[in-house]
CSV table of C-alpha atoms in Angstrom, one decimal:
chain,number,residue,atom,x,y,z
A,1,LEU,CA,-48.5,-40.5,-73.5
A,2,ALA,CA,-48.6,-43.4,-76.0
A,3,ALA,CA,-44.9,-44.0,-75.5
A,4,ARG,CA,-45.2,-43.9,-71.7
A,5,LEU,CA,-48.1,-46.4,-71.8
A,6,ALA,CA,-46.2,-48.6,-74.1
A,7,GLN,CA,-43.4,-48.7,-71.6
A,8,HIS,CA,-45.9,-50.5,-69.3
A,9,ASN,CA,-47.0,-52.9,-72.1
A,10,LEU,CA,-50.4,-51.2,-72.5
A,11,ARG,CA,-51.8,-51.4,-76.0
A,12,VAL,CA,-52.5,-48.0,-77.5
A,13,LEU,CA,-54.3,-47.0,-80.7
A,14,LEU,CA,-52.9,-43.6,-81.7
A,15,LEU,CA,-55.0,-41.6,-84.2
A,16,GLU,CA,-53.7,-38.5,-85.9
A,17,ARG,CA,-55.7,-36.3,-88.3
A,18,ASP,CA,-52.7,-35.1,-90.3
A,19,THR,CA,-49.6,-36.6,-91.9
A,20,LEU,CA,-46.5,-36.0,-89.9
A,21,PRO,CA,-44.2,-34.2,-90.2
A,22,SER,CA,-46.5,-31.3,-91.1
A,23,LEU,CA,-46.9,-27.6,-90.3
A,24,PRO,CA,-48.2,-27.6,-86.7
A,25,ALA,CA,-50.9,-25.6,-85.1
A,26,ALA,CA,-49.9,-22.2,-83.7
A,27,SER,CA,-47.5,-22.9,-80.8
A,28,SER,CA,-44.7,-21.5,-78.8
A,29,PRO,CA,-41.7,-23.6,-79.9
A,30,ILE,CA,-39.5,-23.1,-76.8
A,31,ILE,CA,-38.3,-26.0,-74.7
A,32,TYR,CA,-35.9,-25.9,-71.8
A,33,ALA,CA,-34.1,-28.5,-69.7
A,34,PRO,CA,-37.1,-29.5,-67.6
A,35,ALA,CA,-39.1,-30.4,-70.8
A,36,MET,CA,-36.1,-32.3,-72.2
A,37,GLN,CA,-35.8,-34.3,-69.0
A,38,LEU,CA,-39.4,-35.5,-69.5
A,39,LEU,CA,-38.5,-36.5,-73.1
A,40,ASP,CA,-35.5,-38.4,-71.8
A,41,GLU,CA,-37.9,-40.5,-69.7
A,42,ILE,CA,-39.5,-41.9,-72.9
A,43,GLY,CA,-36.2,-42.3,-74.7
A,44,ALA,CA,-36.9,-39.6,-77.2
A,45,ASP,CA,-33.6,-38.8,-79.1
A,46,GLU,CA,-32.6,-35.1,-78.7
A,47,ARG,CA,-30.4,-35.5,-81.8
A,48,ARG,CA,-33.6,-36.1,-83.9
A,49,TYR,CA,-36.1,-33.7,-82.4
A,50,ALA,CA,-33.6,-30.9,-82.3
A,51,ARG,CA,-31.7,-31.8,-85.4
A,52,ASN,CA,-29.7,-28.8,-86.9
A,53,THR,CA,-31.2,-26.5,-84.3
A,54,PRO,CA,-28.8,-24.2,-82.4
A,55,PRO,CA,-28.9,-24.4,-78.6
A,56,ILE,CA,-30.3,-21.2,-77.1
A,57,ARG,CA,-27.8,-20.4,-74.3
A,58,GLN,CA,-28.7,-16.7,-73.7
A,59,TRP,CA,-31.6,-14.4,-73.2
A,60,THR,CA,-31.3,-10.8,-74.3
A,61,VAL,CA,-33.9,-8.3,-73.1
A,62,GLU,CA,-34.2,-4.9,-74.6
A,63,ALA,CA,-36.7,-2.1,-73.7
A,64,GLU,CA,-37.3,0.4,-76.4
A,65,GLY,CA,-34.9,3.3,-75.9
A,66,ALA,CA,-34.1,2.4,-72.3
A,67,PHE,CA,-31.7,-0.6,-71.8
A,68,ARG,CA,-30.4,-3.9,-73.2
A,69,VAL,CA,-29.1,-6.7,-71.1
A,70,SER,CA,-28.2,-10.4,-71.6
A,71,GLN,CA,-28.4,-13.4,-69.3
A,72,PRO,CA,-26.9,-16.9,-69.8
A,73,VAL,CA,-29.3,-19.8,-69.5
A,74,PRO,CA,-28.5,-21.4,-66.1
A,75,PRO,CA,-27.7,-25.2,-66.1
A,76,VAL,CA,-30.4,-27.6,-65.0
A,77,GLY,CA,-29.7,-31.3,-65.0
A,78,GLY,CA,-26.6,-30.9,-67.1
A,79,ARG,CA,-28.2,-28.7,-69.8
A,80,ASP,CA,-27.4,-25.0,-69.9
A,81,TYR,CA,-29.5,-24.4,-73.1
A,82,GLY,CA,-32.9,-24.7,-74.6
A,83,TYR,CA,-34.3,-24.9,-78.2
A,84,ALA,CA,-36.6,-23.0,-80.4
A,85,ILE,CA,-37.5,-26.2,-82.1
A,86,ASP,CA,-39.0,-26.7,-85.5
A,87,ARG,CA,-42.4,-28.0,-84.4
A,88,ALA,CA,-42.9,-30.1,-87.6
A,89,ARG,CA,-39.6,-31.8,-87.0
A,90,PHE,CA,-40.3,-32.2,-83.2
A,91,ASP,CA,-43.8,-33.6,-83.6
A,92,GLY,CA,-42.7,-35.9,-86.4
A,93,ALA,CA,-39.8,-37.3,-84.3
A,94,LEU,CA,-42.1,-37.9,-81.3
A,95,TRP,CA,-44.7,-39.6,-83.5
A,96,ASP,CA,-42.0,-41.9,-85.1
A,97,HIS,CA,-40.7,-42.7,-81.6
A,98,ALA,CA,-44.1,-43.7,-80.3
A,99,ALA,CA,-45.2,-45.5,-83.5
A,100,GLY,CA,-42.1,-47.6,-83.4
A,101,MET,CA,-42.9,-49.1,-80.0
A,102,PRO,CA,-44.4,-52.7,-80.1
A,103,CYS,CA,-47.6,-51.9,-78.2
A,104,VAL,CA,-48.6,-48.8,-80.3
A,105,ASP,CA,-50.8,-49.0,-83.4
A,106,ALA,CA,-50.3,-45.5,-84.9
A,107,ARG,CA,-52.5,-44.4,-87.8
A,108,GLN,CA,-52.3,-41.1,-89.5
A,109,ARG,CA,-55.0,-39.4,-91.7
A,110,HIS,CA,-57.7,-40.6,-89.2
A,111,THR,CA,-60.0,-38.0,-87.8
A,112,VAL,CA,-62.3,-38.7,-84.8
A,113,THR,CA,-65.8,-37.5,-85.6
A,114,ASP,CA,-67.7,-38.9,-82.5
A,115,LEU,CA,-67.4,-40.9,-79.3
A,116,LEU,CA,-69.0,-44.2,-78.7
A,117,TRP,CA,-71.0,-44.7,-75.4
A,118,ASP,CA,-72.3,-47.6,-73.4
A,119,ASP,CA,-74.6,-46.9,-70.4
A,120,GLY,CA,-73.1,-43.4,-69.8
A,121,ARG,CA,-69.5,-44.4,-70.2
A,122,VAL,CA,-67.3,-43.6,-73.2
A,123,CYS,CA,-66.2,-46.9,-74.8
A,124,GLY,CA,-64.5,-45.9,-78.0
A,125,VAL,CA,-64.4,-43.5,-81.0
A,126,ARG,CA,-65.9,-43.2,-84.4
A,127,ALA,CA,-63.1,-42.2,-86.9
A,128,LYS,CA,-62.9,-41.4,-90.6
A,129,ASN,CA,-60.1,-42.6,-92.7
A,130,ILE,CA,-59.4,-39.5,-94.7
A,131,ALA,CA,-57.6,-41.3,-97.5
A,132,THR,CA,-60.5,-43.8,-98.2
A,133,GLY,CA,-63.5,-42.1,-96.6
A,134,GLU,CA,-64.2,-45.2,-94.6
A,135,ILE,CA,-65.9,-44.7,-91.2
A,136,VAL,CA,-64.7,-47.1,-88.5
A,137,ASP,CA,-65.7,-47.7,-84.9
A,138,TYR,CA,-62.8,-48.4,-82.5
A,139,HIS,CA,-63.6,-49.8,-79.0
A,140,ALA,CA,-61.4,-49.3,-75.9
A,141,PRO,CA,-61.7,-49.2,-72.1
A,142,LEU,CA,-60.3,-45.6,-72.2
A,143,VAL,CA,-60.4,-42.7,-74.7
A,144,VAL,CA,-57.9,-39.9,-74.2
A,145,GLY,CA,-58.3,-36.5,-76.0
A,146,ALA,CA,-54.8,-35.2,-76.8
A,147,ASP,CA,-56.5,-33.0,-79.4
A,148,GLY,CA,-55.7,-29.5,-78.3
A,149,ARG,CA,-57.5,-26.2,-77.5
A,150,PHE,CA,-60.6,-27.1,-79.4
A,151,SER,CA,-60.7,-30.7,-78.2
A,152,VAL,CA,-63.4,-32.9,-79.8
A,153,VAL,CA,-63.3,-35.2,-76.8
A,154,ALA,CA,-63.8,-32.3,-74.4
A,155,ARG,CA,-66.7,-31.0,-76.4
A,156,LYS,CA,-68.4,-34.4,-76.8
A,157,THR,CA,-68.1,-35.3,-73.1
A,158,GLY,CA,-69.2,-31.9,-71.9
A,159,ALA,CA,-65.9,-31.4,-69.9
A,160,LYS,CA,-66.4,-28.4,-67.8
A,161,SER,CA,-64.0,-25.5,-67.8
A,162,HIS,CA,-62.8,-23.8,-64.6
A,163,SER,CA,-60.3,-21.2,-63.4
A,164,GLU,CA,-60.9,-19.4,-66.7
A,165,HIS,CA,-59.5,-15.9,-67.3
A,166,THR,CA,-60.7,-14.0,-70.3
A,167,ASP,CA,-60.5,-10.4,-69.0
A,168,GLU,CA,-57.0,-9.6,-70.5
A,169,PRO,CA,-56.7,-11.6,-73.7
A,170,THR,CA,-53.7,-11.6,-75.9
A,171,THR,CA,-53.1,-12.4,-79.6
A,172,ASN,CA,-49.9,-13.4,-81.3
A,173,TYR,CA,-48.6,-13.7,-84.9
A,174,TYR,CA,-45.4,-15.1,-86.0
A,175,ALA,CA,-43.4,-16.4,-89.0
A,176,TYR,CA,-40.0,-17.9,-89.7
A,177,TRP,CA,-37.3,-16.1,-91.7
A,178,GLN,CA,-33.9,-16.7,-93.2
A,179,GLY,CA,-31.1,-14.2,-93.5
A,180,VAL,CA,-32.0,-12.4,-90.3
A,181,LYS,CA,-29.2,-10.4,-88.7
A,182,PRO,CA,-28.4,-12.4,-85.5
A,183,VAL,CA,-28.7,-10.8,-82.1
A,184,ASN,CA,-25.5,-12.5,-81.2
A,185,PRO,CA,-23.6,-14.2,-84.0
A,186,ASP,CA,-21.6,-16.3,-81.5
A,187,ILE,CA,-24.3,-17.8,-79.4
A,188,GLY,CA,-28.0,-19.0,-79.9
A,189,THR,CA,-30.2,-16.3,-78.4
A,190,ALA,CA,-33.8,-15.6,-77.4
A,191,TYR,CA,-34.3,-11.9,-77.8
A,192,LEU,CA,-37.2,-10.2,-76.1
A,193,TYR,CA,-38.0,-6.6,-77.2
A,194,SER,CA,-40.4,-4.7,-75.0
A,195,THR,CA,-42.2,-1.5,-76.0
A,196,GLY,CA,-43.3,-0.8,-72.4
A,197,GLY,CA,-46.7,-2.4,-72.7
A,198,ASP,CA,-49.5,-3.3,-75.1
A,199,TYR,CA,-47.2,-5.7,-77.1
A,200,GLY,CA,-43.7,-6.9,-77.6
A,201,PHE,CA,-41.5,-8.9,-80.0
A,202,LEU,CA,-39.7,-12.2,-79.6
A,203,ILE,CA,-36.9,-13.3,-81.9
A,204,LEU,CA,-35.6,-16.9,-81.6
A,205,ASP,CA,-32.7,-18.6,-83.4
A,206,SER,CA,-34.3,-21.8,-84.8
A,207,ALA,CA,-33.6,-24.8,-87.0
A,208,ASP,CA,-31.8,-24.8,-90.4
A,209,ASP,CA,-30.5,-21.2,-89.9
A,210,SER,CA,-34.1,-19.9,-89.6
A,211,THR,CA,-35.3,-17.3,-87.2
A,212,LEU,CA,-38.7,-17.0,-85.6
A,213,ILE,CA,-40.1,-13.5,-85.2
A,214,ALA,CA,-43.2,-13.2,-83.2
A,215,ILE,CA,-45.5,-10.4,-82.0
A,216,GLU,CA,-47.7,-10.8,-78.9
A,217,GLY,CA,-49.9,-8.2,-77.3
A,218,ARG,CA,-53.3,-7.1,-76.2
A,219,SER,CA,-56.0,-8.5,-78.5
A,220,ASP,CA,-57.5,-5.1,-79.1
A,221,VAL,CA,-54.1,-3.8,-80.3
A,222,ILE,CA,-52.9,-6.9,-82.2
A,223,ASN,CA,-56.0,-6.8,-84.3
A,224,THR,CA,-55.7,-7.4,-88.1
A,225,GLY,CA,-59.1,-5.9,-88.8
A,226,ARG,CA,-59.8,-6.2,-92.5
A,227,ILE,CA,-56.2,-6.1,-93.8
A,228,GLY,CA,-55.4,-9.7,-92.9
A,229,ALA,CA,-52.6,-11.3,-90.9
A,230,GLU,CA,-49.8,-11.0,-93.5
A,231,LYS,CA,-50.1,-7.3,-94.1
A,232,PHE,CA,-50.7,-6.5,-90.5
A,233,TYR,CA,-47.6,-8.5,-89.4
A,234,HIS,CA,-45.3,-6.7,-91.9
A,235,ASP,CA,-46.8,-3.3,-91.2
A,236,PHE,CA,-46.3,-3.8,-87.5
A,237,ILE,CA,-42.6,-4.8,-88.0
A,238,ASN,CA,-42.0,-1.8,-90.3
A,239,ARG,CA,-43.0,0.5,-87.4
A,240,HIS,CA,-40.1,-0.6,-85.3
A,241,PRO,CA,-36.6,0.2,-86.6
A,242,ALA,CA,-34.9,-2.1,-84.1
A,243,ILE,CA,-36.7,-5.1,-85.5
A,244,CYS,CA,-36.9,-3.9,-89.1
A,245,GLN,CA,-33.1,-3.4,-89.4
A,246,ARG,CA,-32.5,-7.1,-88.6
A,247,LEU,CA,-34.7,-8.0,-91.7
A,248,ARG,CA,-32.9,-5.8,-94.2
A,249,ASN,CA,-31.5,-8.8,-96.1
A,250,ALA,CA,-33.9,-11.5,-94.8
A,251,GLN,CA,-36.7,-13.5,-96.5
A,252,ARG,CA,-39.8,-14.8,-94.9
A,253,ILE,CA,-40.0,-18.6,-95.5
A,254,THR,CA,-43.3,-19.6,-93.8
A,255,PRO,CA,-46.8,-18.2,-93.8
A,256,VAL,CA,-47.8,-15.8,-90.9
A,257,LYS,CA,-49.6,-17.9,-88.3
A,258,GLY,CA,-51.0,-17.1,-84.9
A,259,MET,CA,-53.7,-17.3,-82.2
A,260,LYS,CA,-56.4,-14.8,-81.4
A,261,ARG,CA,-57.7,-14.2,-77.9
A,262,ILE,CA,-55.5,-16.9,-76.4
A,263,GLY,CA,-57.3,-19.0,-73.8
A,264,ASN,CA,-56.4,-19.3,-70.1
A,265,LEU,CA,-58.3,-22.2,-68.5
A,266,TYR,CA,-58.4,-25.7,-67.1
A,267,ARG,CA,-60.9,-28.4,-68.1
A,268,GLN,CA,-62.3,-31.3,-66.2
A,269,ALA,CA,-59.5,-33.8,-66.5
A,270,GLY,CA,-61.6,-37.0,-67.0
A,271,GLY,CA,-64.8,-38.9,-66.5
A,272,PRO,CA,-66.2,-42.3,-67.1
A,273,GLY,CA,-64.1,-43.9,-69.9
A,274,TRP,CA,-62.3,-40.7,-70.9
A,275,ALA,CA,-59.5,-38.2,-70.0
A,276,LEU,CA,-57.9,-35.1,-71.5
A,277,VAL,CA,-54.2,-34.3,-71.8
A,278,GLY,CA,-52.0,-31.4,-73.0
A,279,ASP,CA,-53.8,-28.3,-74.3
A,280,ALA,CA,-57.1,-30.2,-74.1
A,281,VAL,CA,-56.9,-30.1,-70.3
A,282,HIS,CA,-54.9,-26.9,-69.6
A,283,GLN,CA,-54.0,-23.9,-71.7
A,284,LYS,CA,-52.5,-20.6,-70.9
A,285,ASP,CA,-50.8,-17.6,-72.5
A,286,PRO,CA,-47.5,-18.5,-74.2
A,287,LEU,CA,-45.7,-15.5,-72.6
A,288,ASP,CA,-43.5,-17.7,-70.4
A,289,GLY,CA,-43.0,-20.5,-73.1
A,290,GLN,CA,-44.3,-23.3,-70.8
A,291,GLY,CA,-46.8,-24.9,-73.1
A,292,ILE,CA,-44.8,-27.9,-74.3
A,293,TYR,CA,-43.5,-28.6,-70.7
A,294,ASP,CA,-47.1,-28.5,-69.5
A,295,ALA,CA,-48.2,-31.0,-72.2
A,296,LEU,CA,-45.3,-33.3,-71.4
A,297,PHE,CA,-46.0,-33.2,-67.7
A,298,THR,CA,-49.7,-33.9,-68.1
A,299,ALA,CA,-48.8,-36.9,-70.2
A,300,GLN,CA,-46.5,-38.2,-67.4
A,301,ALA,CA,-49.1,-37.6,-64.8
A,302,LEU,CA,-51.9,-39.2,-66.8
A,303,ALA,CA,-49.7,-42.2,-67.7
A,304,GLN,CA,-49.2,-42.8,-63.9
A,305,ALA,CA,-52.9,-42.6,-63.3
A,306,ILE,CA,-53.8,-45.0,-66.1
A,307,THR,CA,-51.2,-47.6,-65.1
A,308,ALA,CA,-52.3,-47.5,-61.5
A,309,TRP,CA,-56.0,-48.0,-62.6
A,310,HIS,CA,-55.1,-50.7,-65.2
A,311,SER,CA,-53.2,-52.7,-62.5
A,312,GLY,CA,-56.2,-52.5,-60.2
A,313,LYS,CA,-54.5,-50.3,-57.6
A,314,THR,CA,-57.2,-47.6,-57.9
A,315,THR,CA,-60.6,-47.1,-59.4
A,316,TRP,CA,-60.9,-44.9,-62.5
A,317,GLN,CA,-62.6,-42.2,-60.5
A,318,GLN,CA,-59.7,-42.2,-58.0
A,319,ALA,CA,-57.2,-42.2,-60.8
A,320,THR,CA,-58.8,-39.2,-62.5
A,321,THR,CA,-59.1,-37.3,-59.2
A,322,GLY,CA,-55.4,-37.9,-58.5
A,323,TYR,CA,-54.4,-36.9,-62.0
A,324,GLU,CA,-56.3,-33.7,-61.9
A,325,ALA,CA,-54.8,-32.9,-58.5
A,326,ALA,CA,-51.3,-33.5,-59.9
A,327,VAL,CA,-51.9,-31.2,-62.9
A,328,LEU,CA,-53.2,-28.4,-60.7
A,329,THR,CA,-50.3,-28.8,-58.2
A,330,GLU,CA,-47.7,-28.6,-60.9
A,331,THR,CA,-49.1,-26.0,-63.2
A,332,GLN,CA,-51.3,-23.6,-61.1
A,333,PRO,CA,-48.4,-21.5,-59.6
A,334,MET,CA,-46.9,-20.8,-63.1
A,335,TYR,CA,-50.4,-20.2,-64.4
A,336,ARG,CA,-50.9,-17.4,-61.7
A,337,ALA,CA,-47.4,-16.0,-62.5
A,338,THR,CA,-48.1,-15.9,-66.2
A,339,LEU,CA,-51.4,-14.2,-65.8
A,340,SER,CA,-49.7,-11.7,-63.5
A,341,ARG,CA,-47.0,-11.0,-66.1
A,342,VAL,CA,-49.6,-10.5,-68.8
A,343,HIS,CA,-51.3,-7.9,-66.6
A,344,ARG,CA,-48.0,-6.2,-65.6
A,345,GLU,CA,-46.0,-6.4,-68.9
A,346,ILE,CA,-48.7,-6.2,-71.5
A,347,TYR,CA,-51.8,-4.6,-70.0
A,348,THR,CA,-50.0,-2.0,-67.9
A,349,ARG,CA,-48.5,0.7,-70.1
A,350,ARG,CA,-45.1,1.9,-68.8
A,351,PRO,CA,-43.8,5.4,-69.7
A,352,GLN,CA,-40.2,5.9,-70.8
A,353,TRP,CA,-39.2,7.3,-67.4
A,354,PHE,CA,-40.2,4.0,-65.8
A,355,LEU,CA,-38.3,1.9,-68.4
A,356,ARG,CA,-35.2,4.1,-68.0
A,357,THR,CA,-35.2,3.8,-64.2
A,358,MET,CA,-37.1,1.1,-62.4
A,359,ALA,CA,-37.2,-1.5,-65.2
A,360,ARG,CA,-33.6,-0.8,-66.0
A,361,TRP,CA,-32.6,-1.1,-62.4
A,362,LEU,CA,-34.2,-4.5,-62.2
A,363,TYR,CA,-32.9,-6.0,-65.4
A,364,GLU,CA,-29.4,-4.6,-65.0
A,365,ASP,CA,-29.2,-6.4,-61.6
A,366,GLU,CA,-27.5,-9.8,-62.1
A,367,ARG,CA,-29.2,-11.4,-59.1
A,368,TYR,CA,-32.6,-10.3,-60.3
A,369,ARG,CA,-31.8,-11.7,-63.8
A,370,GLN,CA,-30.7,-15.0,-62.3
A,371,HIS,CA,-34.0,-15.2,-60.3
A,372,TRP,CA,-36.0,-14.3,-63.4
A,373,ALA,CA,-34.2,-17.0,-65.5
A,374,SER,CA,-34.9,-19.6,-62.8
A,375,LEU,CA,-38.6,-18.9,-63.3
A,376,TYR,CA,-38.5,-20.0,-66.9
A,377,LEU,CA,-36.6,-23.2,-65.9
A,378,ARG,CA,-39.1,-24.0,-63.1
A,379,GLN,CA,-36.3,-23.7,-60.4
A,380,THR,CA,-38.1,-21.1,-58.3
A,381,ASP,CA,-41.5,-20.8,-56.7
A,382,PRO,CA,-43.6,-18.8,-59.2
A,383,ASP,CA,-45.8,-17.5,-56.4
A,384,THR,CA,-42.9,-15.7,-54.7
A,385,TRP,CA,-40.6,-14.8,-57.6
A,386,PHE,CA,-41.9,-11.2,-58.0
A,387,THR,CA,-42.5,-10.1,-54.4
A,388,HIS,CA,-41.9,-6.5,-53.2
A,389,TRP,CA,-38.8,-7.7,-51.4
A,390,ARG,CA,-37.3,-9.4,-54.5
A,391,THR,CA,-37.8,-6.2,-56.5
A,392,LEU,CA,-37.0,-3.5,-53.9
A,393,LEU,CA,-33.4,-4.7,-53.3
A,394,PRO,CA,-32.4,-4.8,-57.0
A,395,MET,CA,-33.9,-1.3,-57.4
A,396,LEU,CA,-31.9,0.0,-54.5
A,397,ARG,CA,-28.8,-1.6,-55.9
A,398,GLY,CA,-29.6,0.1,-59.3
A,399,ILE,CA,-29.9,3.5,-57.6
A,400,GLY,CA,-26.6,2.9,-56.0
A,401,ARG,CA,-25.0,2.0,-59.4
A,402,ASP,CA,-26.4,5.2,-61.0
A,403,ILE,CA,-25.0,7.3,-58.1
A,404,GLN,CA,-21.6,5.7,-58.6
A,405,HIS,CA,-21.7,6.3,-62.3
A,406,PHE,CA,-22.7,9.9,-61.8
A,407,PHE,CA,-19.8,10.7,-59.5
A,408,ALA,CA,-17.4,8.7,-61.7
A,409,ARG,CA,-18.3,11.0,-64.6
């Protein structure tokens, strides 16, 4: 957002609590072509934010004891790949890019402790310089909270939540490893391992020959109890030979991190003198790996609203109304699709006979896989991608294949 505003010669004070690059908050590290196209718009250098990171050109889906199929990543805008980025490297590269722009004053190790108000309107922030302990008040015509799920700006302004879904919460834990046996030694791969419900695994080839191994599932199942995240994570992996055998000669190189009872909600997008962006305004389950795209899109939409307001084309109220509408239009269909997938693939337990027949018929169908892949790349309408018609035909084709194989034997 700071880079986009600087492109319009708007002065931005960018405050960051940490020192970048640093270990990030829990996050899905996946980005695909649509997210990289948004990064292209601000001039971010792919060679820097994805340095020494293998392009992911293939998805492999395996259902426990039932089937295993692979699907190439379809090209979008000239890119037929994505990345499981190193978030510390990614965040650091974007920070350096924005901080290097003439209109941006970027300060790390500054934490916002409160908002400043003038006659019911936010007019700045109170921040603490962590290095010196100094408390400083900064005044500005607009304050933006790009401060995540537990946004201070959202809390201090009383931003209301809406469209919240808490009835089927998920929890995930992950760590990075080295020496993992690759799913495909010849091509960067995102490997999804399904157990038929309750939880699943995700293995991603990532930066510097590292591999991310994540568990996501129902919060009542992925529950560390008293044993702690580290032991729970390792015990869980050891219960699954298909995952465990890939780690026979591997070493974990990061702590186990994660998110409990992941939120699914929207917040009020703005008010007098303030706005929210990224996870502060919208958050959802990471099952579809759309979080970074959503953050980048909300930054684009908010930058357009701010520049229109700053140039006098709209009032701030009109700008925030338009911004919120743009966010909902772009993200709500995928939000509904993600919540539907959480219900269908995590909260609905599938027996082995279902995996060996109906699920296998779907995923062995090339046209279904292409349609499924286009959902991740935002090239199909999320509201219509899993209709009865789109699933019935692949299943019928799957039955036909099984009959052919039977008679061939």
